[in-house]
Each structure stands twice: as C-alpha cells, then as structure tokens.
PDB file of C-alpha atoms in Angstrom:
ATOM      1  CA  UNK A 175       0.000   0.000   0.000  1.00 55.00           C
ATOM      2  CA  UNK A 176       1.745   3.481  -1.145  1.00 68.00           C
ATOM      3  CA  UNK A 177       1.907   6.606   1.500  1.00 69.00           C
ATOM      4  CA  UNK A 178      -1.214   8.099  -0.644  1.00 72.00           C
ATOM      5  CA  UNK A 179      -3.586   4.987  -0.354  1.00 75.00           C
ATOM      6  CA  UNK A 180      -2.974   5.285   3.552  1.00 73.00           C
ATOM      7  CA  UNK A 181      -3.076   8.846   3.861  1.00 79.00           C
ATOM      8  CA  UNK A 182      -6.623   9.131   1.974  1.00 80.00           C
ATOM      9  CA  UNK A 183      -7.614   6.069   4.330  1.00 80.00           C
ATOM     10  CA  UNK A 184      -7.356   7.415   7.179  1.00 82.00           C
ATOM     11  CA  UNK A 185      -8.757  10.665   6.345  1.00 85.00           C
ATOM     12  CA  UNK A 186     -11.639   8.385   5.175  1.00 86.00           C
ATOM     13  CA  UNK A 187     -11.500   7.257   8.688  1.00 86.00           C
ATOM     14  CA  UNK A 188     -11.302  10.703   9.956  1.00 87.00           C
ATOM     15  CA  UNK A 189     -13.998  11.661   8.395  1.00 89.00           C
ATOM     16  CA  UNK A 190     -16.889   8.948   9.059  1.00 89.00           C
ATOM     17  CA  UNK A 191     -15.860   9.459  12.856  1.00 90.00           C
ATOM     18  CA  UNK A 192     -16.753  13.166  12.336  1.00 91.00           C
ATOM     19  CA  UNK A 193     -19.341  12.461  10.851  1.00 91.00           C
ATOM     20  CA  UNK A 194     -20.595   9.931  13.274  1.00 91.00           C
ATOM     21  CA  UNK A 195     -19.878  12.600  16.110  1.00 92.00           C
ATOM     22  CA  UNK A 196     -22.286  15.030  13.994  1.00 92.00           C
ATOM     23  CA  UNK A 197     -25.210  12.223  13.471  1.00 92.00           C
ATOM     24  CA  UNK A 198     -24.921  11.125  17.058  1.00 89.00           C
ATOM     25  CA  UNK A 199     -25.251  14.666  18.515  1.00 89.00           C
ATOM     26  CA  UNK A 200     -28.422  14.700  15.729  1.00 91.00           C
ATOM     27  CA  UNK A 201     -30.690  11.821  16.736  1.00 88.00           C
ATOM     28  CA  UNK A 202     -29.700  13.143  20.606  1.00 86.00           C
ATOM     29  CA  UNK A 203     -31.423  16.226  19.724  1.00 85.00           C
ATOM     30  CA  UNK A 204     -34.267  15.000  18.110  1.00 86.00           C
ATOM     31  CA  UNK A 205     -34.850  12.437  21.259  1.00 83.00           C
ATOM     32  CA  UNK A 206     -34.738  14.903  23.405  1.00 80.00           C
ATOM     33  CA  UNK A 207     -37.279  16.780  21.910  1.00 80.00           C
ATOM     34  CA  UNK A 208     -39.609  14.005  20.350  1.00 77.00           C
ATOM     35  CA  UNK A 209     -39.173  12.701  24.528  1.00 74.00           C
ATOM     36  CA  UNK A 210     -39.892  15.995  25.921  1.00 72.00           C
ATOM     37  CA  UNK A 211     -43.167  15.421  28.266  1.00 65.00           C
ATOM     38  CA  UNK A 212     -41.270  12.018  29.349  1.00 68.00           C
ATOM     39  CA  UNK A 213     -39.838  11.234  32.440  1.00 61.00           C
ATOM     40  CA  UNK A 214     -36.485  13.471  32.208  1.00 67.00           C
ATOM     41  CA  UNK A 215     -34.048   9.980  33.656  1.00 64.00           C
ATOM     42  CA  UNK A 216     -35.923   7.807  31.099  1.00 66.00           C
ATOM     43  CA  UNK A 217     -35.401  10.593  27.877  1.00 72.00           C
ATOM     44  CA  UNK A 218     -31.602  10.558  29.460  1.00 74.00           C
ATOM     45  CA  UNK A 219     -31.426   7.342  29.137  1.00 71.00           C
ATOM     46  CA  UNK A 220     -32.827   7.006  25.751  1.00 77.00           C
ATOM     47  CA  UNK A 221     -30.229   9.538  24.378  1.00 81.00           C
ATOM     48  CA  UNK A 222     -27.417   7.561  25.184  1.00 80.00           C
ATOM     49  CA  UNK A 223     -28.484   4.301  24.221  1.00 80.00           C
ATOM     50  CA  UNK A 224     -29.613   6.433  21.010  1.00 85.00           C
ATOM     51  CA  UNK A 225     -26.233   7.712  20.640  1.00 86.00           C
ATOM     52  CA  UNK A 226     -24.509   4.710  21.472  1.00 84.00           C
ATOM     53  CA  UNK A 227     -26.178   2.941  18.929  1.00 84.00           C
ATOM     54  CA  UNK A 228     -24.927   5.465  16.413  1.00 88.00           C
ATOM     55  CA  UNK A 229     -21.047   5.118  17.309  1.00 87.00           C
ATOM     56  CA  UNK A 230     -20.864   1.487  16.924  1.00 83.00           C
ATOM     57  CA  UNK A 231     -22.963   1.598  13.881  1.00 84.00           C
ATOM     58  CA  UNK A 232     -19.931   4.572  12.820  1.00 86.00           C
ATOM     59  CA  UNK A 233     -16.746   2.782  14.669  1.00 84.00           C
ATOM     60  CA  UNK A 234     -18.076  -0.440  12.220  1.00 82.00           C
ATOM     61  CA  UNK A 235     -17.872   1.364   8.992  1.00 83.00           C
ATOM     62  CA  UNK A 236     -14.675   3.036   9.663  1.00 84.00           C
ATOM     63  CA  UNK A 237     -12.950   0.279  10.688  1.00 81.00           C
ATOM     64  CA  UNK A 238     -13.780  -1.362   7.446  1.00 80.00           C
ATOM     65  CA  UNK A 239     -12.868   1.581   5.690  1.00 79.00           C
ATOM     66  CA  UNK A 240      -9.415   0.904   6.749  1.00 78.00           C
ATOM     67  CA  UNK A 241      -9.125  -2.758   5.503  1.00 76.00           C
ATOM     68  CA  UNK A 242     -10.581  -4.759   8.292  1.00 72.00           C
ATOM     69  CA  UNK A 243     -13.155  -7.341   7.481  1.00 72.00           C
ATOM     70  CA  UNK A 244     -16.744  -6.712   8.697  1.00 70.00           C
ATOM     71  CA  UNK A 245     -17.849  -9.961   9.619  1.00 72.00           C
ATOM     72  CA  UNK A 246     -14.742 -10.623  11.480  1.00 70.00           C
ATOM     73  CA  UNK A 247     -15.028  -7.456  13.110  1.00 68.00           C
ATOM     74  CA  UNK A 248     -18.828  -8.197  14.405  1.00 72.00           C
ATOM     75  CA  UNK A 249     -17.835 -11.801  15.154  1.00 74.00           C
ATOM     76  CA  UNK A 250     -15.248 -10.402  17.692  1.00 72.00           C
ATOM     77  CA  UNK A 251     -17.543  -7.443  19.401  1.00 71.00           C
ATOM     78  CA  UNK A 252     -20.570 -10.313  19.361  1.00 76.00           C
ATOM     79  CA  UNK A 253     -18.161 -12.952  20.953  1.00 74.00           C
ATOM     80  CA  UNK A 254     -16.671 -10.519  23.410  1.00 72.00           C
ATOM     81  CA  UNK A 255     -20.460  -9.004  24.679  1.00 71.00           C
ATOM     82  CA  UNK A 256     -21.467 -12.789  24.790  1.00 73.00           C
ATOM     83  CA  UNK A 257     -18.509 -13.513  27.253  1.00 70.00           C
ATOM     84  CA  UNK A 258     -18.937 -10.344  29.532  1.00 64.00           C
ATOM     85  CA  UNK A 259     -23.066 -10.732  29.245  1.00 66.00           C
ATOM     86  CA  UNK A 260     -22.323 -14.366  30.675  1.00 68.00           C
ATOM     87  CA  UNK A 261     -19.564 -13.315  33.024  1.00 63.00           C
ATOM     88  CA  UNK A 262     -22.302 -10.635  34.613  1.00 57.00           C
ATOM     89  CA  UNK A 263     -25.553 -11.829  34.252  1.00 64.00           C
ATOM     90  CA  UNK A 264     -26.867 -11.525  38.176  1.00 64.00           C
ATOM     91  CA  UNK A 265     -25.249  -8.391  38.369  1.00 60.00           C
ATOM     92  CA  UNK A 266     -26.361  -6.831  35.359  1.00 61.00           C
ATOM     93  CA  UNK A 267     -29.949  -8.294  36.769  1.00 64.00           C
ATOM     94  CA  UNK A 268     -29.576  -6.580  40.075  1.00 60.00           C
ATOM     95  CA  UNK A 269     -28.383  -3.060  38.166  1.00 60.00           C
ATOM     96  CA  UNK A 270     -30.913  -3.178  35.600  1.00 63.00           C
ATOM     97  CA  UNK A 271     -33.693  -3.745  38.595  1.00 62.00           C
ATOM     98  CA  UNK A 272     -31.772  -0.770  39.950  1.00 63.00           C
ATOM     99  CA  UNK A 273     -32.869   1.227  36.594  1.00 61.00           C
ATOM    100  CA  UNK A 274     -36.394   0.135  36.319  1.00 64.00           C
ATOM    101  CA  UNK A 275     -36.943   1.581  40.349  1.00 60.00           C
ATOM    102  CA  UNK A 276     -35.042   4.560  39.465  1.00 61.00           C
ATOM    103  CA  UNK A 277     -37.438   5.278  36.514  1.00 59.00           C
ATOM    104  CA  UNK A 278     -40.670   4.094  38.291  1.00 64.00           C
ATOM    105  CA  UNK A 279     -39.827   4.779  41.843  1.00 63.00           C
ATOM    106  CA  UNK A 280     -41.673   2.480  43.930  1.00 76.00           C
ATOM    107  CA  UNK A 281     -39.645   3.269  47.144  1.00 82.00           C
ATOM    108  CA  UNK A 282     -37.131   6.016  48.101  1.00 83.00           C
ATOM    109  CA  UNK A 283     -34.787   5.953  51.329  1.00 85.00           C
ATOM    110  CA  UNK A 284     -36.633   6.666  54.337  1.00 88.00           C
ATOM    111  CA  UNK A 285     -39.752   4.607  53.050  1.00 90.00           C
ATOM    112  CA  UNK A 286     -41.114   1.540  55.161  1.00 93.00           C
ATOM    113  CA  UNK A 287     -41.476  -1.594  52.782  1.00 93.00           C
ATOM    114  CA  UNK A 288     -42.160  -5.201  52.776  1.00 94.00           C
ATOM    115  CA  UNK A 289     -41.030  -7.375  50.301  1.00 91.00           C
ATOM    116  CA  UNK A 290     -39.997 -11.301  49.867  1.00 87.00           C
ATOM    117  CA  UNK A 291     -40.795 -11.739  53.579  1.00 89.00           C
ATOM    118  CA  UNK A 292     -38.747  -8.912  54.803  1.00 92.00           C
ATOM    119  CA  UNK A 293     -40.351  -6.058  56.826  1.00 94.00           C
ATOM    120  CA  UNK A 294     -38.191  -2.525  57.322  1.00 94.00           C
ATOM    121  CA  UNK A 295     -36.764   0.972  56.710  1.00 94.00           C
ATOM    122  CA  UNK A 296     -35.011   1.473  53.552  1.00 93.00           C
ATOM    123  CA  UNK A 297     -32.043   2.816  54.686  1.00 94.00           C
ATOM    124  CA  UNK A 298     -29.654   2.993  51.030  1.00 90.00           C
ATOM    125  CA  UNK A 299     -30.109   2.310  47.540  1.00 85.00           C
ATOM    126  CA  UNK A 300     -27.302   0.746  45.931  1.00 82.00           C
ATOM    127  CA  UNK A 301     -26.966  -0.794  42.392  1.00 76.00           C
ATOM    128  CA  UNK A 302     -27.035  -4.106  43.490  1.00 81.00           C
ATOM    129  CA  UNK A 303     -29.006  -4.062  46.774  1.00 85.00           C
ATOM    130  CA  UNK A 304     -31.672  -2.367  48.807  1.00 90.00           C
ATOM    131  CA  UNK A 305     -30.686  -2.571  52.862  1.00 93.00           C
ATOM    132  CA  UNK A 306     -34.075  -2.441  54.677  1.00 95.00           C
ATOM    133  CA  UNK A 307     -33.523  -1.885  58.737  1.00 94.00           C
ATOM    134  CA  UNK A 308     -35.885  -3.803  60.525  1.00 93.00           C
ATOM    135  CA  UNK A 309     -37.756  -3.251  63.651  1.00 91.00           C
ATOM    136  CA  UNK A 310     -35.374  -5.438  65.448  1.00 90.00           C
ATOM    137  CA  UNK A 311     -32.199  -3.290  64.285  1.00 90.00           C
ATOM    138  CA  UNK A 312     -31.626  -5.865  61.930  1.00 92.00           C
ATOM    139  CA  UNK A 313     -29.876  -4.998  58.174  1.00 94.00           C
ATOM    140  CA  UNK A 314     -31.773  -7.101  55.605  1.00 94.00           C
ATOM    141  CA  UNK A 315     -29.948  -6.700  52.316  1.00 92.00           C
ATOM    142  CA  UNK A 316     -32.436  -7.268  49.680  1.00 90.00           C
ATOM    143  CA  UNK A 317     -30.868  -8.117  46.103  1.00 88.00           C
ATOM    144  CA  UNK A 318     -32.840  -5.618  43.643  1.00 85.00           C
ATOM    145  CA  UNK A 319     -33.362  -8.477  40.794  1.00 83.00           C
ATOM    146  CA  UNK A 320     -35.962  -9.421  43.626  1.00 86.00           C
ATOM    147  CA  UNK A 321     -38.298  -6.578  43.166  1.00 84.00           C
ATOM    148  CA  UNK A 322     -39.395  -7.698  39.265  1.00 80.00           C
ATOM    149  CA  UNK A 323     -40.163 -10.623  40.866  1.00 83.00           C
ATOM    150  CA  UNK A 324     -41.701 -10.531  43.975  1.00 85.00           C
ATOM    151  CA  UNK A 325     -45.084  -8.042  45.195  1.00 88.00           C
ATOM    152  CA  UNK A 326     -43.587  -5.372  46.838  1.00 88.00           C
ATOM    153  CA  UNK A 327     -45.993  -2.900  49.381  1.00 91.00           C
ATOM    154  CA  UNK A 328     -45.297   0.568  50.562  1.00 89.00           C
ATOM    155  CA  UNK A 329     -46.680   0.983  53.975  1.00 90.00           C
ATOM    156  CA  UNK A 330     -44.893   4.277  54.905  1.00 88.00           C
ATOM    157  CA  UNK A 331     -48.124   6.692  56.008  1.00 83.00           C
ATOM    158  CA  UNK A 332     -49.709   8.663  53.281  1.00 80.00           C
ATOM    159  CA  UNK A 333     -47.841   7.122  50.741  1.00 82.00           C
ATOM    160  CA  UNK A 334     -50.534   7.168  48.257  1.00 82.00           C
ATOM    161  CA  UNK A 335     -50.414  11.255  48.114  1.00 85.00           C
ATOM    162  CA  UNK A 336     -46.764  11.218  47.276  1.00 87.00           C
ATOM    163  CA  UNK A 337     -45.375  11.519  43.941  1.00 88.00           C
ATOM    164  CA  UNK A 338     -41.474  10.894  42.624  1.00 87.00           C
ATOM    165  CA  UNK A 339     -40.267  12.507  39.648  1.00 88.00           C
ATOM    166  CA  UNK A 340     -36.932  11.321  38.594  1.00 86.00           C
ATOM    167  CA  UNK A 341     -34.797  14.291  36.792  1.00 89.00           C
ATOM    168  CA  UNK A 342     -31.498  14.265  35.181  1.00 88.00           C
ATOM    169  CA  UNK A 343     -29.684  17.841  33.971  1.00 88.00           C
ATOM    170  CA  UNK A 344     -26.829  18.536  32.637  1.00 86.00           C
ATOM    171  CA  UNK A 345     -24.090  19.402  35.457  1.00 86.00           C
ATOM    172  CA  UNK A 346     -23.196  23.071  33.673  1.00 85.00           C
ATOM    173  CA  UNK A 347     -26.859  23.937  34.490  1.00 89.00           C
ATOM    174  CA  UNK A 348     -26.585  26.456  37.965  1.00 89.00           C
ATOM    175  CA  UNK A 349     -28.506  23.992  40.322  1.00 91.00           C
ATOM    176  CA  UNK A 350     -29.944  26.767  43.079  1.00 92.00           C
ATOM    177  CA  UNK A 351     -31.408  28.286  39.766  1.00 93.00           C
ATOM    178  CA  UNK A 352     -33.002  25.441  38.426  1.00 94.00           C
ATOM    179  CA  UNK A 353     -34.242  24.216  41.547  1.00 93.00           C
ATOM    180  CA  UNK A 354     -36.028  28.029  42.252  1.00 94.00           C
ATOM    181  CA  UNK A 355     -37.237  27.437  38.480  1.00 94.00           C
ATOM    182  CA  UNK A 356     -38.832  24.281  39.426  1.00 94.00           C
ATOM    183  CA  UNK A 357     -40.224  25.045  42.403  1.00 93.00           C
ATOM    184  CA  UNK A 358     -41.952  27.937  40.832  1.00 93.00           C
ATOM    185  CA  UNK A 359     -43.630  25.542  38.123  1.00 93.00           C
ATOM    186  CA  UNK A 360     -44.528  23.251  41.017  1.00 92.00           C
ATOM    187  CA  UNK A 361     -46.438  26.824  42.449  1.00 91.00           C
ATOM    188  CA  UNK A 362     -48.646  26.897  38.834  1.00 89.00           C
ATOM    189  CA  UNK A 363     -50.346  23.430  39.669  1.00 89.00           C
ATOM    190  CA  UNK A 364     -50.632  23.766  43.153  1.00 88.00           C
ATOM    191  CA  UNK A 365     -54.173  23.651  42.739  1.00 89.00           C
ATOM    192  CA  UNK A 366     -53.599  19.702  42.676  1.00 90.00           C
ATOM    193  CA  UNK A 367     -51.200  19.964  45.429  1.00 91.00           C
ATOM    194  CA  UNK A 368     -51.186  18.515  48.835  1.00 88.00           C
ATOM    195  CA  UNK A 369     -50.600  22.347  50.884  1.00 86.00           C
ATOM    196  CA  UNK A 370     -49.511  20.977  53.945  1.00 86.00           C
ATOM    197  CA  UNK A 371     -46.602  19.088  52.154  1.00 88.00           C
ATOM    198  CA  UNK A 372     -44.643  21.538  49.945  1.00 91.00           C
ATOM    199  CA  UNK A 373     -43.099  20.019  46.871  1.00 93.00           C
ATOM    200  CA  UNK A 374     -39.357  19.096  47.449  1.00 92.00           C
ATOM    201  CA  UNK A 375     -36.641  18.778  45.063  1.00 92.00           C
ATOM    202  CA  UNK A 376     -33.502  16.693  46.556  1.00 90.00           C
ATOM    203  CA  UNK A 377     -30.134  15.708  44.768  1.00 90.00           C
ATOM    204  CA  UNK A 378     -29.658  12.047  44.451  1.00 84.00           C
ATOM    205  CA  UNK A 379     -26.120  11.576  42.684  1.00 84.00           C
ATOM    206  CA  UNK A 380     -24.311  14.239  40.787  1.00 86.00           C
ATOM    207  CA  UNK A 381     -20.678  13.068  38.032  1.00 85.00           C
ATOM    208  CA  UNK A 382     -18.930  15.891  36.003  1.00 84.00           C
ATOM    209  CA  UNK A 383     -21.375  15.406  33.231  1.00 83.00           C
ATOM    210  CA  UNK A 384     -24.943  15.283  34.951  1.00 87.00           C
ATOM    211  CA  UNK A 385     -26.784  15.600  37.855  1.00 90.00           C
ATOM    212  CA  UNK A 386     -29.947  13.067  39.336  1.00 88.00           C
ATOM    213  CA  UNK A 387     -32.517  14.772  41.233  1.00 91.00           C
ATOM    214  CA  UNK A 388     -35.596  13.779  42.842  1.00 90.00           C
ATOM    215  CA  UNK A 389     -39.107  15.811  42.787  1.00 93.00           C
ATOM    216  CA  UNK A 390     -41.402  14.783  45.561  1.00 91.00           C
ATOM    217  CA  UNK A 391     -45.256  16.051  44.962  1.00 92.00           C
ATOM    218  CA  UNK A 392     -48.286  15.166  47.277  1.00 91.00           C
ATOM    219  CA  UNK A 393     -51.091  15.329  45.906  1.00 90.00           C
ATOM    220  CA  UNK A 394     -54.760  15.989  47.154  1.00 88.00           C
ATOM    221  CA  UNK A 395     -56.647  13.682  44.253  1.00 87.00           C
ATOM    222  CA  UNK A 396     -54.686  10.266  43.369  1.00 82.00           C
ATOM    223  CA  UNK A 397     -56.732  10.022  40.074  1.00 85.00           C
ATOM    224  CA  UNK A 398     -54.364  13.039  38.860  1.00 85.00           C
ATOM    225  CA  UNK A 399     -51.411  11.690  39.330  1.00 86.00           C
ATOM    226  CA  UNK A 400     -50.806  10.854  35.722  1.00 85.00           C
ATOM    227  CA  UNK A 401     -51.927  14.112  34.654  1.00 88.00           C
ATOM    228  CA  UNK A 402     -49.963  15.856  37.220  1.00 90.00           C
ATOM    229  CA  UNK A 403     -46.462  13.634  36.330  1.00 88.00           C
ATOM    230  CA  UNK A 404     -47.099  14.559  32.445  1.00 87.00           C
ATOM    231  CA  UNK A 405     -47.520  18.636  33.351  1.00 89.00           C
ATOM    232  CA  UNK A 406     -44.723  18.874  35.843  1.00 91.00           C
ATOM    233  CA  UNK A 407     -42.647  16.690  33.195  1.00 89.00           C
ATOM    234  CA  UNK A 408     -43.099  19.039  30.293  1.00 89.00           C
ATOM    235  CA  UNK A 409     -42.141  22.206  32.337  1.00 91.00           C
ATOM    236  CA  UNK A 410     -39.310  20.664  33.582  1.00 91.00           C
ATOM    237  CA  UNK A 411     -37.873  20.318  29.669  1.00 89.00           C
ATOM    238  CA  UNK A 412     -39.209  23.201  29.018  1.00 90.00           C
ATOM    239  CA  UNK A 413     -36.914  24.891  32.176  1.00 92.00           C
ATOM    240  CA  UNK A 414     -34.032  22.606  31.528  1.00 88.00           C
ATOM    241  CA  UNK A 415     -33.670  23.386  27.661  1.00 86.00           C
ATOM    242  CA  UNK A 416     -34.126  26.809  28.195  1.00 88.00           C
ATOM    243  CA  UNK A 417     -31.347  27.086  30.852  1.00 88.00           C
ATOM    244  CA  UNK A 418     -29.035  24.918  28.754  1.00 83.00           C
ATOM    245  CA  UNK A 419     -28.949  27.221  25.751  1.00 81.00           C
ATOM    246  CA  UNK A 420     -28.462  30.095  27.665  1.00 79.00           C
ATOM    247  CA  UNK A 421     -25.166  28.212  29.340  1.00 74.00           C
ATOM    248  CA  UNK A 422     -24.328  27.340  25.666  1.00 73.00           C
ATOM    249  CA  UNK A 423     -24.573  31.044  24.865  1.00 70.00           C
ATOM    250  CA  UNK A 424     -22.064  32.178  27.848  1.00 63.00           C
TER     251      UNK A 424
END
C-alpha cells in the first residue's frame, strides 16, 4: 500500500468518525425533543443508548474503511459481549432492577417496605441491593433483581399522596437556579397539590457530566397523578432546555 492509499484512508477514517460525532449529537437532539413530556431519567437514558447505537454503527464502517473485514469485526464485538453478558448476568440483573426503580420509583430511602418476607426501613439504595432496617435493628440486604419478581408494598403513612419525579440535567446547568425554576412551576399546579406538604426537590447523585434529582409532589386527588407527572414533566424540559442554551450562549 503506497503513503497516498494510507493517507486518503485514514482521512476516510477521519472523516466517518466526524461524521458519526455530527449524526450522534443529531438523533440526541431530536430524542430529546420528540421525549420531551417524558420522564427526564428515562429521555436521558434514551439519548445515550440512542447515541450509542450510532457510534458502533460509525466505529463499524470506519474500521472497514481501513481494511478490516466486517464480519470478522462483528464476530469479535458479538463474541466478546457474549462472554462479559455471561460473566455478569446476576449483576447486570440486580443493576438493571436498579434502573427500572429509578425510573418508576416504587420506594425512596426513608420509606417503610415489605417485600420477599422482609419487613423494614429502607435505609440505602445501591446498584445491586436495597438494605431495609428492621424493627429489630436488623440490616436485611435485599438483592434488587428481587423486586421484578416478587409483590412489593409501601406501607410508609400517606404514601398514596406522594409523587417521585426522577430528573437528570446537565451538570453546567446552575442547580440553586433550576431548583427556584422548578419550584416555581410546582407553584402553577398547586391547585392539585397537597398544601400541607410543599413540593421538594432533593439531589440524588451528581458526576462531572450530569446531575440526578428527585421531585417529591403530594397530591390531594390520586386520580391526577398521571396528569400531574405529564404537566410537571413538560415544564421541567421546558426549564431545563431553556437554561441549557443560555449556558451554551455564555
């Protein structure tokens, strides 16, 4: 192979990794905003799978571009996700579990629950476990593959007011602003609102790219829950988009 051939080859290379960069950032977009009156930690969560999706598709096509054989390529990635898949499966069981509560919220620390048996507190979340504290100062660690399978019940007191609403911003957004933002939108449906419990937004986990937050409502009517979670969902994009571009713009 002459110096030219490899030259323009890897500037082919370059250039479908651009290019992939510039699609993936794309279909983000456009999930985010065809996702926008869904739960904020589910659209997250769409958007990277969405954008993971789109670098392997690119990696695949510029590796080939440079001489290397497709089907041996996807043979190797296939044999090497089979091997970790098998190497992980209870984990992966107990952290996807961990996903599903996170998006659904059936339970948050502090909450009195009873499931497979077990009676107590919930005292910390984990990805692989929930610890419960029981009555008896006992820790009950309670493997979070369980809760897709067994019946779990919430008996903390006026549970059935409460509503969670999972969020998850970008970390360059200024937090004490969007949390006063928030609050404010919870003030335009208080109407639905529970006044002796004001809403309550809490930080769960924060990394250098995002931050997970928790919304707790109480409500006076349970039958407008759903309509509450899809309002207070679609002003939250509507806050966080707006405060993103205007961090883009500084």
């Amino acid at each position: 192979m002459s110096l030219e051939s490899l030259m323009l080859e890897l500037a082919e290379f370059g250039a479908i990794i651009l290019g992939t960069f510039v699609v993936a950032k794309i279909f983000s977009l456009v999930v985010r905003s065809v996702f926008r009156n869904w739960v904020p930690t589910v659209r997250s969560h769409i958007q990277k799978l969405v954008s993971v999706a789109v670098w392997v598709v690119g990696l695949v096509f510029a590796f080939q571009q440079l001489g290397v054989r497709l089907d041996f390529l996807l043979l190797i990635l296939g044999l090497i996700g089979l091997g970790v898949l098998i190497a992980v499966k209870d984990t992966l069981a107990n952290v996807g579990a961990k996903y599903f509560s996170d998006v659904y919220v059936p339970f948050k620390v502090g909450d009195i629950i009873k499931v497979a048996g077990s009676t107590g507190k919930v005292i910390e979340i984990n990805p692989i476990t929930t610890v419960l504290l029981t009555k008896k100062e006992e820790l009950v660690s309670v493997p979070n593959s369980i809760f897709l399978r067994e019946k779990l019940r919430n008996i903390t007191p006026h549970v059935w007011r409460e509503i969670l609403v999972p969020i998850t911003i970008d970390s360059k957004i200024d937090l004490p602003e969007f949390e006063s933002e928030v609050l404010r939108a919870c003030n335009k449906i208080r109407k639905y609102l529970d006044e002796r419990f004001p809403p309550v937004l809490t930080v769960k986990s924060r990394n250098q790219k995002s931050v997970s937050l928790i919304l707790t409502l109480m409500v006076k009517d349970p039958d407008k829950k759903s309509e509450i979670v899809e309002e207070i969902n679609k002003k939250i994009f509507e806050i966080e988009h707006r405060m993103v571009q205007a961090s883009q713009r500084k």
